């Protein structure tokens, strides 16, 4: 009931799946087995409360509605006892132990399960503690591990152990993990993962601690700025569950004359109230934004522990995320149209095995770009190259795509006689001009000998920088329209983050040369040098008989 | 001025693939035309007020146009796709080109392969063809080679899996 996984029957411990059984056991560094450990006894309390929380409201309602009759009272007591028993069972049955190269977690009372996680498959160990856990000095340890291919992912959870012990477990798991990985790397005579010179194992360097001023940037963070509306919507939904809308509707209709009277006689007062409400929302928006931002990002710190970057944040629930350097293949710099005039940006890591989880890959909150870049230079590797602008044809394409679709829709709306809609769409089309121009200005790609960087977007702009060694392939896509302009969209595929990063509307021939410069071994066998004028660059890479015959007929 | 360009991959798929794609497209087209015909029929019977009259009066043009497009596509697309579709496996790289109107070129280094699958759907079995799926750590970096003769596909996938095993690094 503890570890979130399929219960796996314990076959007398004989045939535990060992996915990496091929590696000779004797050659591995010797790692002693540690003593078997249990969850904290306080787990009994936290488990009961955690489970009880969801049952709390219905039970209270039943108590009041049932006028505390003995059946309901007895039932409540029974539920309470069951909750405590569940906690005791969890405490009693869950054990974990580090044995040599694996972490074993045993759980279950009747159907016992035993799970072994090979330490070298561990991708991250995260320690989180919610407010409830912190009251009792506990923390939850989550272990992310690769399962099967790198696409699969499994997660084990120890809920909960004492904070100090959790920290200790994390350090120990990661220490053993890195020992195993280094050993394997040395065995295979591979170049070590390209990170900077490794400092002493235990060294802890703090790169960033959130200054006070940074909390105010919440005002420029759209997600947080819109929280009051989200809160209002949530409240509305909450009350909606208790209030019958039809009854209110009927009441309003019944009182229509009175209401109309108020509206006509006290229109001044009504207007004043309306203005007041709008003003209150306008004041509340930035205030709410800053407060919720503080709760989320409280004392955001970024530091290095051994061979990993660790971020910590949160006021009530403290999140701690460990990202190993071995899994970090690059970083993304995000900014939006609103943030750009203030030169702000947000940093996140491109990490294997996190998928699209944006909150866990965050390295820095929104802050001044110069400061962010300074920290990139310290903690990661800065991009030294220049971004090359894309050809002029890319600008026409950006403009076309920003302006023409709303224009067409406006035409349709006008044809249908919806003139208001048509007008709105026309305005959108006009705004598309600066938007398209800005999108074109954002486009760029570059290579500094070690890292590839691509940038795109306008309302939300992203610059992704990826290590050369992390690029696991290339893909070009070319539509008919791109072919006529000699353009293509080049994707550098990466086994981390979103899986690939696009250079949109690059010159096809130039981008092939670019990819060749980055990964010569990949491209070299497939290149055909051709003395070509500017006119011939138009994407006809085949140069063979029938390949293009159909192309003209499109 | 000398520029470098990607040359097309060396191998074509089996010519039988043209017929496989024709059948697949025919089924797909029939379903689409059927759906649109149903919609057109609904519009014709219901005659909703918010739709302009000129549209409702000519609603049957829509399925007819789509049907015509489907037929033309049925004749043109598979042949065209066959001409574009190429693949090549060198010592280190799997290189494919596919598409018809829009085209995709893809390079996948064999060192980064994680799984190589060999699949055969029921239609493919009818034509004795098969698909080789190549997966890397990145979804976008994964590739497929469709329309290979069954025996060749099997051999290729085994070969690739063996070579990936030899060359395999961390694969991410």
XYZ file of C-alpha atoms in Angstrom:
726
model
C 0.000 0.000 0.000
C 2.953 2.205 0.317
C 5.077 1.953 -2.745
C 3.080 2.876 -5.828
C 3.619 -0.105 -8.043
C 2.157 -3.401 -9.085
C 2.453 -5.809 -6.215
C 4.993 -8.326 -7.257
C 4.708 -11.643 -5.468
C 7.772 -12.577 -3.555
C 8.927 -15.791 -5.087
C 11.060 -16.739 -2.148
C 13.448 -14.028 -3.244
C 14.909 -16.382 -5.799
C 14.117 -14.781 -9.111
C 14.225 -11.079 -8.576
C 14.415 -9.422 -11.955
C 17.893 -8.119 -12.479
C 17.724 -6.161 -15.701
C 21.427 -5.640 -15.754
C 22.501 -9.092 -14.940
C 24.845 -9.119 -17.881
C 27.461 -7.029 -16.090
C 29.941 -9.168 -14.154
C 29.194 -8.893 -10.489
C 32.793 -9.307 -9.389
C 34.015 -6.323 -11.366
C 31.673 -3.898 -9.643
C 32.964 -1.815 -6.759
C 32.246 -3.497 -3.500
C 29.387 -1.890 -1.691
C 28.398 -3.101 1.717
C 24.813 -3.918 2.597
C 23.199 -1.508 4.991
C 20.943 -2.364 7.860
C 17.265 -2.840 7.120
C 15.291 0.239 8.036
C 11.689 1.176 8.675
C 9.549 4.200 8.183
C 9.202 6.614 11.057
C 6.700 5.519 13.744
C 5.024 8.899 13.277
C 3.872 7.592 9.902
C 0.945 6.100 11.806
C -0.308 9.603 12.510
C 0.420 11.147 9.126
C -1.096 8.223 7.233
C -4.245 8.385 9.318
C -4.550 12.131 8.736
C -3.755 11.852 5.031
C -6.388 9.205 4.458
C -8.763 10.841 6.909
C -8.641 14.186 5.120
C -10.590 12.916 2.140
C -13.096 11.151 4.400
C -13.400 14.088 6.814
C -16.002 16.218 5.089
C -18.462 13.409 4.259
C -18.158 12.087 7.813
C -18.852 15.533 9.301
C -21.810 16.013 6.999
C -23.134 12.580 7.948
C -22.673 13.382 11.643
C -24.605 16.634 11.492
C -27.209 15.381 9.069
C -27.696 12.222 11.103
C -28.100 14.169 14.338
C -25.290 12.171 15.974
C -27.324 8.998 16.056
C -25.470 5.929 17.384
C -25.080 4.270 13.986
C -23.309 7.193 12.398
C -21.315 7.798 15.555
C -20.267 4.151 15.654
C -19.384 4.250 11.980
C -17.222 7.321 12.505
C -15.358 5.684 15.332
C -14.866 2.594 13.166
C -13.467 4.722 10.331
C -11.094 6.383 12.794
C -9.895 3.043 14.072
C -9.439 1.736 10.530
C -7.374 4.785 9.638
C -5.080 4.231 12.578
C -4.820 0.541 11.752
C -3.890 1.434 8.164
C -1.138 3.662 9.523
C 0.132 0.962 11.840
C 0.118 -1.604 9.033
C 2.111 0.713 6.836
C 4.627 1.404 9.548
C 4.851 -2.250 10.458
C 5.206 -3.752 6.995
C 7.277 -1.331 4.955
C 10.986 -1.884 5.164
C 13.765 -0.683 2.960
C 17.349 -1.673 2.689
C 20.290 -0.880 0.481
C 21.895 -4.143 -0.492
C 25.018 -3.769 -2.604
C 23.813 -2.421 -5.909
C 20.120 -2.246 -5.290
C 17.530 -0.700 -3.075
C 14.953 -3.123 -1.819
C 11.557 -2.039 -0.617
C 9.300 -4.573 1.024
C 5.690 -3.886 1.800
C 2.279 -5.444 2.232
C 0.698 -7.481 4.969
C -1.250 -10.174 3.165
C 0.050 -9.968 -0.388
C 3.649 -9.198 0.324
C 5.588 -7.413 -2.317
C 9.258 -6.969 -2.656
C 10.769 -4.624 -5.110
C 14.376 -4.184 -6.114
C 15.566 -1.033 -7.817
C 19.049 -1.290 -9.312
C 20.900 1.767 -8.047
C 22.441 2.562 -11.404
C 18.966 3.015 -12.879
C 18.135 5.762 -10.435
C 17.492 9.057 -12.172
C 16.698 11.187 -9.231
C 15.875 11.190 -5.565
C 13.496 13.889 -4.419
C 12.732 14.764 -0.864
C 9.462 16.603 -0.313
C 7.665 17.411 2.858
C 4.197 18.847 3.018
C 3.105 21.031 5.888
C 1.690 17.969 7.638
C 4.976 16.135 7.345
C 6.944 19.100 8.538
C 4.921 19.374 11.722
C 6.114 15.902 12.587
C 9.635 16.365 11.224
C 9.064 13.886 8.431
C 9.766 13.811 4.722
C 8.687 11.738 1.729
C 11.436 10.256 -0.426
C 10.604 9.683 -4.066
C 12.925 7.614 -6.172
C 12.703 7.956 -9.953
C 14.258 5.119 -11.869
C 14.475 4.054 -15.480
C 12.531 0.908 -16.236
C 13.223 -1.048 -19.367
C 13.895 1.501 -22.089
C 14.696 5.077 -21.293
C 11.146 5.962 -22.280
C 9.675 4.107 -19.352
C 9.830 5.431 -15.891
C 8.980 4.041 -12.518
C 8.649 5.705 -9.187
C 8.998 4.357 -5.705
C 7.873 6.291 -2.666
C 8.816 6.062 0.988
C 6.117 7.876 2.935
C 7.402 8.938 5.398
C 10.729 8.912 7.206
C 12.467 11.361 9.530
C 13.838 14.376 7.672
C 17.439 13.776 8.684
C 17.204 10.150 7.705
C 15.623 11.063 4.378
C 18.476 13.391 3.581
C 20.951 10.713 4.569
C 19.230 8.133 2.383
C 19.256 10.463 -0.562
C 22.949 11.211 -0.222
C 23.734 7.521 0.163
C 21.644 6.458 -2.838
C 23.175 9.079 -5.066
C 26.691 8.326 -3.822
C 26.368 4.643 -4.610
C 24.642 5.416 -7.877
C 27.456 7.663 -9.063
C 30.054 5.104 -7.962
C 28.362 2.449 -10.062
C 27.939 4.714 -13.035
C 31.532 5.918 -12.943
C 32.679 2.360 -12.676
C 30.675 1.385 -15.699
C 31.887 4.358 -17.634
C 35.489 3.533 -16.833
C 34.868 -0.036 -17.865
C 33.489 0.943 -21.199
C 36.311 3.462 -21.675
C 33.848 6.135 -22.555
C 34.563 9.767 -22.189
C 32.927 10.926 -19.024
C 29.761 12.916 -19.376
C 30.674 16.437 -20.362
C 30.264 18.495 -17.277
C 32.813 20.849 -15.885
C 35.732 19.682 -13.809
C 34.255 17.790 -10.898
C 34.863 19.286 -7.498
C 35.315 17.231 -4.374
C 32.519 14.743 -3.815
C 31.006 16.344 -0.783
C 31.424 19.931 -1.938
C 28.285 21.998 -1.758
C 28.241 25.215 -3.689
C 25.300 27.577 -3.545
C 24.728 29.361 -6.809
C 21.540 31.146 -6.022
C 19.407 32.180 -3.116
C 16.283 34.116 -3.964
C 16.631 37.840 -3.240
C 13.583 39.725 -1.926
C 13.187 41.740 -5.070
C 12.615 38.625 -7.167
C 9.279 37.850 -5.520
C 7.892 41.008 -7.091
C 8.453 39.629 -10.582
C 5.347 37.539 -9.962
C 3.505 40.594 -11.275
C 5.022 39.932 -14.706
C 4.351 36.227 -14.589
C 1.053 35.577 -16.415
C 0.369 32.272 -14.674
C 0.457 33.932 -11.260
C -1.199 37.148 -12.347
C -4.282 35.209 -13.339
C -4.564 33.365 -10.014
C -7.288 35.651 -8.579
C -9.509 34.600 -11.454
C -8.657 30.984 -10.874
C -9.443 31.411 -7.188
C -12.731 33.157 -7.999
C -13.639 30.409 -10.441
C -12.781 27.762 -7.874
C -14.857 29.531 -5.198
C -17.727 29.901 -7.616
C -17.524 26.199 -8.435
C -17.380 25.394 -4.730
C -20.509 27.371 -3.886
C -22.211 26.076 -6.974
C -22.187 22.646 -5.401
C -24.316 23.861 -2.499
C -26.564 26.336 -4.210
C -29.220 25.406 -6.646
C -28.839 27.759 -9.601
C -32.430 27.219 -10.718
C -33.814 28.384 -7.391
C -31.780 31.582 -7.612
C -32.764 32.063 -11.217
C -36.439 31.690 -10.291
C -36.000 34.128 -7.385
C -34.329 36.715 -9.603
C -37.102 36.442 -12.177
C -39.682 36.719 -9.427
C -38.079 39.899 -8.095
C -37.400 41.324 -11.548
C -39.483 44.437 -10.992
C -37.790 45.284 -7.692
C -34.366 44.748 -9.221
C -35.223 46.888 -12.188
C -36.378 49.552 -9.768
C -33.066 49.537 -7.962
C -31.162 49.627 -11.246
C -33.069 52.667 -12.507
C -33.242 54.639 -9.267
C -29.793 53.902 -7.872
C -27.798 53.620 -11.085
C -25.115 55.921 -9.659
C -24.595 53.704 -6.640
C -24.574 50.604 -8.827
C -21.969 52.092 -11.113
C -19.873 53.030 -8.091
C -20.050 49.464 -6.785
C -19.062 48.104 -10.167
C -16.074 50.454 -10.393
C -15.144 49.465 -6.855
C -15.223 45.776 -7.690
C -13.094 46.275 -10.802
C -10.611 48.383 -8.827
C -10.479 45.762 -6.089
C -9.713 43.076 -8.641
C -7.035 45.247 -10.214
C -5.386 45.728 -6.813
C -5.924 42.113 -5.857
C -4.343 40.742 -8.990
C -0.733 41.730 -8.336
C -1.176 41.159 -4.596
C -2.501 37.646 -5.093
C 0.180 36.999 -7.671
C 2.973 37.932 -5.282
C 1.490 35.979 -2.388
C 0.890 32.779 -4.333
C 4.274 33.175 -5.956
C 5.869 33.459 -2.514
C 4.108 30.304 -1.351
C 5.407 28.435 -4.376
C 8.894 29.849 -4.778
C 9.758 30.704 -1.167
C 13.519 30.831 -0.652
C 14.275 29.284 -3.982
C 17.829 28.002 -3.838
C 20.017 26.354 -6.415
C 23.119 24.569 -5.336
C 25.475 21.890 -6.360
C 25.928 18.779 -4.289
C 28.550 16.412 -5.616
C 27.645 15.631 -9.191
C 24.155 17.029 -9.078
C 22.239 20.289 -9.075
C 19.697 20.616 -6.290
C 16.806 23.073 -6.240
C 14.701 23.790 -3.192
C 11.596 25.905 -2.992
C 8.239 26.305 -1.306
C 6.818 27.783 1.862
C 4.364 25.152 3.109
C 5.440 22.250 0.979
C 9.170 22.307 0.555
C 10.187 20.755 -2.766
C 13.700 19.519 -3.202
C 14.678 18.246 -6.634
C 18.001 16.638 -7.412
C 19.108 16.725 -11.029
C 22.264 14.849 -11.783
C 24.674 16.530 -14.174
C 24.799 13.274 -16.094
C 21.126 13.717 -16.934
C 21.236 17.436 -17.677
C 21.833 17.874 -21.381
C 21.182 21.547 -21.687
C 18.904 24.335 -20.578
C 16.033 26.484 -21.751
C 15.652 30.217 -21.271
C 12.025 31.318 -21.344
C 10.584 34.787 -21.547
C 7.313 36.330 -22.668
C 6.377 39.446 -24.553
C 5.589 41.217 -21.269
C 8.830 40.206 -19.599
C 11.143 41.159 -22.454
C 11.085 44.961 -21.965
C 12.288 44.357 -18.397
C 14.940 41.898 -19.616
C 13.639 39.084 -17.477
C 13.936 35.363 -18.046
C 13.306 31.994 -16.477
C 15.726 29.071 -16.558
C 14.921 25.394 -16.737
C 17.016 22.314 -17.349
C 16.725 19.877 -20.232
C 16.752 16.648 -18.281
C 16.442 12.993 -19.228
C 13.533 11.164 -17.682
C 11.407 14.083 -16.532
C 9.392 14.334 -19.718
C 7.482 17.560 -19.913
C 7.439 18.153 -16.171
C 8.148 21.851 -16.161
C 7.955 22.476 -12.431
C 10.565 19.881 -11.558
C 13.049 20.891 -14.203
C 12.970 24.557 -13.127
C 16.447 25.817 -12.243
C 15.716 29.476 -11.535
C 12.550 31.509 -11.043
C 11.810 34.553 -13.170
C 14.601 37.080 -12.772
C 16.860 39.594 -14.547
C 18.425 38.020 -17.600
C 21.920 39.182 -16.812
C 21.756 37.511 -13.431
C 20.325 34.323 -14.944
C 23.132 34.232 -17.490
C 25.716 34.751 -14.767
C 24.352 31.713 -12.919
C 24.282 29.678 -16.135
C 27.975 30.468 -16.528
C 28.655 29.169 -13.024
C 26.367 26.173 -12.748
C 26.112 25.034 -16.360
C 27.896 26.053 -19.487
C 27.160 29.367 -21.172
C 26.544 29.517 -24.897
C 29.391 31.475 -26.478
C 28.216 31.409 -30.068
C 26.056 33.828 -31.991
C 22.586 33.057 -33.171
C 22.348 33.224 -36.946
C 19.230 34.943 -38.256
C 17.071 32.950 -40.635
C 16.631 33.905 -44.317
C 14.281 36.680 -45.401
C 11.844 34.103 -46.776
C 11.298 33.019 -43.179
C 10.027 36.521 -42.409
C 7.412 36.365 -45.152
C 6.324 32.980 -43.838
C 6.017 34.231 -40.241
C 4.019 37.251 -41.416
C 1.832 35.141 -43.681
C 1.060 32.719 -40.890
C 0.280 35.461 -38.369
C -1.927 37.545 -40.674
C -3.673 35.339 -43.224
C -5.587 32.841 -41.033
C -7.446 35.527 -39.012
C -7.965 37.469 -42.249
C -9.572 34.436 -43.909
C -11.729 33.835 -40.848
C -12.724 37.491 -40.889
C -13.747 37.063 -44.526
C -15.853 34.015 -43.642
C -17.482 35.857 -40.730
C -18.255 38.809 -42.960
C -19.765 36.474 -45.567
C -21.991 35.017 -42.863
C -22.986 38.505 -41.795
C -21.326 38.418 -38.365
C -19.777 41.848 -38.661
C -18.715 42.200 -35.033
C -16.778 38.962 -35.176
C -15.291 39.953 -38.524
C -14.131 43.270 -37.037
C -12.464 41.526 -34.108
C -10.709 39.070 -36.389
C -9.595 41.927 -38.601
C -8.003 43.578 -35.568
C -6.243 40.300 -34.780
C -4.960 40.187 -38.356
C -3.596 43.731 -38.036
C -1.873 42.812 -34.763
C -0.453 39.838 -36.635
C 1.946 42.141 -38.471
C 4.063 43.139 -35.437
C 3.609 39.623 -34.045
C 4.941 38.019 -37.223
C 7.854 40.454 -37.323
C 8.706 39.655 -33.726
C 8.457 35.938 -34.371
C 10.911 36.344 -37.203
C 13.265 38.384 -35.012
C 13.199 35.566 -32.444
C 14.258 32.901 -34.919
C 17.872 31.914 -34.711
C 20.245 29.017 -34.406
C 23.907 28.728 -33.539
C 26.750 26.434 -32.573
C 29.759 27.352 -30.465
C 31.762 24.149 -30.861
C 30.198 22.472 -27.856
C 26.569 23.469 -27.716
C 23.771 24.004 -30.187
C 21.265 26.743 -29.463
C 17.926 27.427 -31.151
C 15.393 30.138 -30.424
C 11.794 30.722 -31.484
C 8.471 32.160 -30.354
C 7.208 35.632 -29.591
C 4.417 35.748 -27.019
C 6.350 33.015 -25.245
C 9.907 32.807 -26.462
C 12.267 29.936 -25.743
C 15.960 29.617 -26.361
C 17.095 26.026 -25.939
C 20.791 25.230 -25.615
C 21.836 21.606 -25.908
C 25.222 19.917 -25.610
C 26.568 18.479 -28.844
C 26.911 15.039 -27.271
C 23.210 15.036 -26.356
C 22.053 15.299 -29.966
C 20.850 11.873 -30.994
C 19.758 12.597 -34.521
C 18.410 15.180 -36.940
C 15.171 15.590 -38.739
C 14.192 17.962 -41.507
C 10.617 18.669 -42.473
C 9.669 20.535 -45.576
C 6.188 21.503 -46.695
C 5.383 22.520 -50.270
C 5.483 26.171 -49.314
C 8.827 25.768 -47.597
C 10.184 23.917 -50.624
C 9.308 26.802 -52.906
C 11.223 29.146 -50.630
C 14.132 26.732 -50.151
C 13.412 26.481 -46.453
C 12.965 23.600 -44.027
C 12.414 23.084 -40.324
C 15.364 21.361 -38.748
C 14.934 19.442 -35.514
C 17.842 18.378 -33.381
C 16.512 15.376 -31.485
C 17.536 15.020 -27.874
C 16.784 12.202 -25.439
C 15.703 14.674 -22.796
C 13.287 17.511 -22.233
C 10.653 17.699 -24.964
C 12.558 15.295 -27.213
C 13.745 17.715 -29.854
C 14.364 21.369 -30.598
C 13.307 23.061 -33.820
C 15.118 25.599 -35.916
C 12.115 26.879 -37.836
C 12.430 27.971 -41.473
C 16.154 27.655 -41.972
C 17.728 27.591 -45.411
C 17.781 23.869 -46.193
C 21.277 23.713 -47.659
C 22.712 25.916 -44.898
C 21.090 23.828 -42.199
C 22.574 20.627 -43.640
C 25.991 22.281 -43.529
C 25.231 23.399 -39.968
C 24.298 19.865 -38.871
C 27.399 18.586 -40.613
C 29.547 20.981 -38.610
C 27.939 19.766 -35.376
C 27.955 16.019 -36.012
C 30.215 15.289 -38.989
C 30.122 11.523 -38.405
C 26.349 11.504 -38.801
C 26.040 13.610 -41.924
C 29.213 12.856 -43.865
C 28.062 9.640 -45.574
C 24.979 11.317 -46.987
C 26.321 14.547 -48.371
C 26.492 15.295 -52.035
C 28.545 18.342 -52.839
C 27.084 20.150 -55.763
C 28.180 23.313 -57.465
C 24.950 25.130 -57.037
C 23.865 28.648 -57.636
C 21.430 30.405 -55.384
C 18.595 29.364 -57.668
C 19.350 25.701 -57.259
C 19.296 25.683 -53.491
C 15.594 25.109 -53.638
C 15.614 21.932 -51.717
C 15.925 19.535 -54.593
C 18.259 17.251 -52.795
C 17.501 14.270 -54.924
C 18.974 15.284 -58.220
C 17.591 12.028 -59.515
C 15.251 11.044 -62.263
C 11.647 10.895 -61.218
C 11.907 12.189 -57.708
C 10.701 15.601 -58.422
C 8.466 14.949 -61.357
C 5.368 15.002 -59.197
C 6.556 18.002 -57.214
C 5.683 20.484 -59.900
C 2.182 19.156 -60.148
C 1.309 20.079 -56.595
C 29.360 28.656 -54.779
C 29.515 25.106 -53.561
C 26.929 23.928 -51.125
C 26.536 20.584 -49.498
C 23.250 18.820 -49.843
C 21.669 15.700 -48.499
C 21.613 13.000 -51.094
C 18.577 10.714 -51.001
C 18.913 7.348 -49.243
C 19.828 4.454 -51.501
C 17.026 1.907 -51.123
C 13.410 1.973 -52.117
C 10.742 -0.022 -50.347
C 8.897 -2.882 -51.984
C 6.741 -1.891 -55.003
C 3.936 -3.827 -53.346
C 3.802 -0.989 -50.830
C 2.056 1.127 -53.488
C -0.912 -1.253 -53.381
C -0.835 -1.475 -49.608
C -1.016 2.316 -49.376
C -3.741 2.397 -52.030
C -5.891 0.023 -49.981
C -5.184 1.912 -46.733
C -6.006 5.244 -48.374
C -9.157 3.769 -49.922
C -10.437 2.640 -46.524
C -9.535 5.971 -44.966
C -11.179 7.879 -47.831
C -14.353 5.785 -47.637
C -14.690 6.499 -43.916
C -14.112 10.241 -44.396
C -16.556 10.541 -47.301
C -19.101 8.494 -45.339
C -18.812 10.815 -42.325
C -19.121 13.955 -44.415
C -22.079 12.535 -46.340
C -23.832 11.892 -43.051
C -23.158 15.462 -41.923
C -24.391 16.835 -45.235
C -27.524 14.763 -44.919
C -28.058 16.115 -41.382
C -27.676 19.696 -42.611
C -30.008 19.062 -45.519
C -32.777 17.611 -43.346
C -32.432 19.935 -40.323
C -31.842 23.186 -42.290
C -30.582 25.113 -39.273
C -31.387 28.780 -39.351
C -27.942 29.993 -38.403
C -26.444 28.571 -41.588
C -26.820 30.848 -44.649
C -29.160 29.565 -47.307
C -26.609 29.519 -50.110
C -24.572 27.044 -48.045
C -27.468 24.769 -47.180
C -28.648 24.705 -50.793
C -25.274 23.567 -52.033
C -24.355 21.327 -49.116
C -24.140 18.232 -51.327
C -21.209 19.760 -53.163
C -19.056 19.187 -50.114
C -19.123 15.350 -50.024
C -18.836 15.247 -53.821
C -15.734 17.464 -53.716
C -14.202 15.409 -50.924
C -14.935 12.193 -52.808
C -13.264 13.567 -55.940
C -10.239 14.623 -53.894
C -10.093 11.181 -52.287
C -10.133 9.413 -55.643
C -7.434 11.646 -57.092
C -5.355 11.215 -53.952
C -5.886 7.460 -54.144
C -4.344 7.385 -57.593
C -1.591 9.938 -57.098
C -0.436 9.742 -53.464
C 0.742 6.108 -53.150
C 2.805 6.300 -56.332
C 4.234 9.635 -55.411
C 4.971 8.468 -51.881
C 6.727 5.420 -53.290
C 9.026 7.682 -55.287
C 9.879 9.808 -52.249
C 10.133 6.966 -49.756
C 13.739 5.867 -49.387
C 15.815 4.297 -46.667
C 19.401 3.400 -46.031
C 21.298 1.784 -43.192
C 25.034 2.409 -43.029
C 27.429 1.140 -40.394
C 26.432 3.904 -37.959
C 23.292 5.633 -39.156
C 19.733 4.887 -40.225
C 18.688 7.418 -42.840
C 15.139 7.732 -44.144
C 13.219 10.084 -46.399
C 9.455 10.013 -46.622
C 6.326 11.995 -47.368
C 4.774 13.122 -50.599
C 3.674 16.755 -50.593
C 5.616 17.492 -47.431
C 8.816 15.602 -46.898
C 10.781 14.420 -43.904
C 14.419 13.485 -43.773
C 15.592 11.693 -40.672
C 18.972 10.624 -39.374
C 19.218 8.257 -36.414
C 22.607 7.077 -35.177
C 22.628 3.356 -34.395
C 24.562 3.941 -31.163
C 21.507 5.734 -29.798
C 18.962 3.044 -30.634
C 17.051 1.698 -27.687
C 14.558 -0.680 -29.186
C 14.040 -2.045 -32.679
C 10.562 -3.415 -33.340
C 9.328 -5.408 -36.256
C 5.565 -5.217 -36.689
C 3.053 -6.498 -39.199
C -0.579 -5.430 -39.287
C -3.312 -7.520 -40.875
C -3.261 -5.495 -44.088
C 0.496 -5.698 -44.228
C 0.279 -9.457 -43.818
C -1.989 -9.585 -46.869
C 0.764 -8.009 -48.926
C 3.608 -9.821 -47.157
C 5.058 -6.526 -46.008
C 6.261 -5.347 -42.597
C 7.327 -2.258 -40.670
C 10.563 -1.711 -38.781
C 10.241 0.707 -35.880
C 13.348 2.305 -34.496
C 13.073 3.934 -31.105
C 15.527 6.248 -29.422
C 15.343 8.053 -26.103
C 13.586 10.870 -27.911
C 10.119 10.404 -29.314
C 10.881 12.871 -32.081
C 14.082 11.004 -32.896
C 12.334 7.714 -33.457
C 11.747 6.486 -36.965
C 9.858 3.850 -38.913
C 10.528 2.141 -42.202
C 7.265 0.944 -43.707
C 6.547 -1.283 -46.672
C 9.571 -3.575 -46.500
C 9.193 -7.182 -47.629
C 8.596 -9.292 -44.534
C 11.801 -11.320 -44.728
C 13.922 -8.227 -45.297
C 12.259 -6.370 -42.439
C 12.898 -9.246 -40.082
C 16.514 -9.494 -41.108
C 17.022 -5.746 -40.866
C 15.497 -5.457 -37.405
C 17.607 -8.332 -36.087
C 20.716 -6.857 -37.596
C 19.994 -3.419 -36.180
C 19.220 -4.780 -32.729
C 22.468 -6.752 -32.696
C 24.536 -3.804 -33.860
C 22.852 -1.437 -31.415
C 23.743 -3.889 -28.665
C 27.390 -3.788 -29.677
C 27.645 -0.047 -30.092
C 25.306 0.873 -27.307
C 26.301 3.667 -25.053
C 24.078 5.422 -22.542
C 21.664 6.078 -25.395
C 20.398 9.392 -24.086
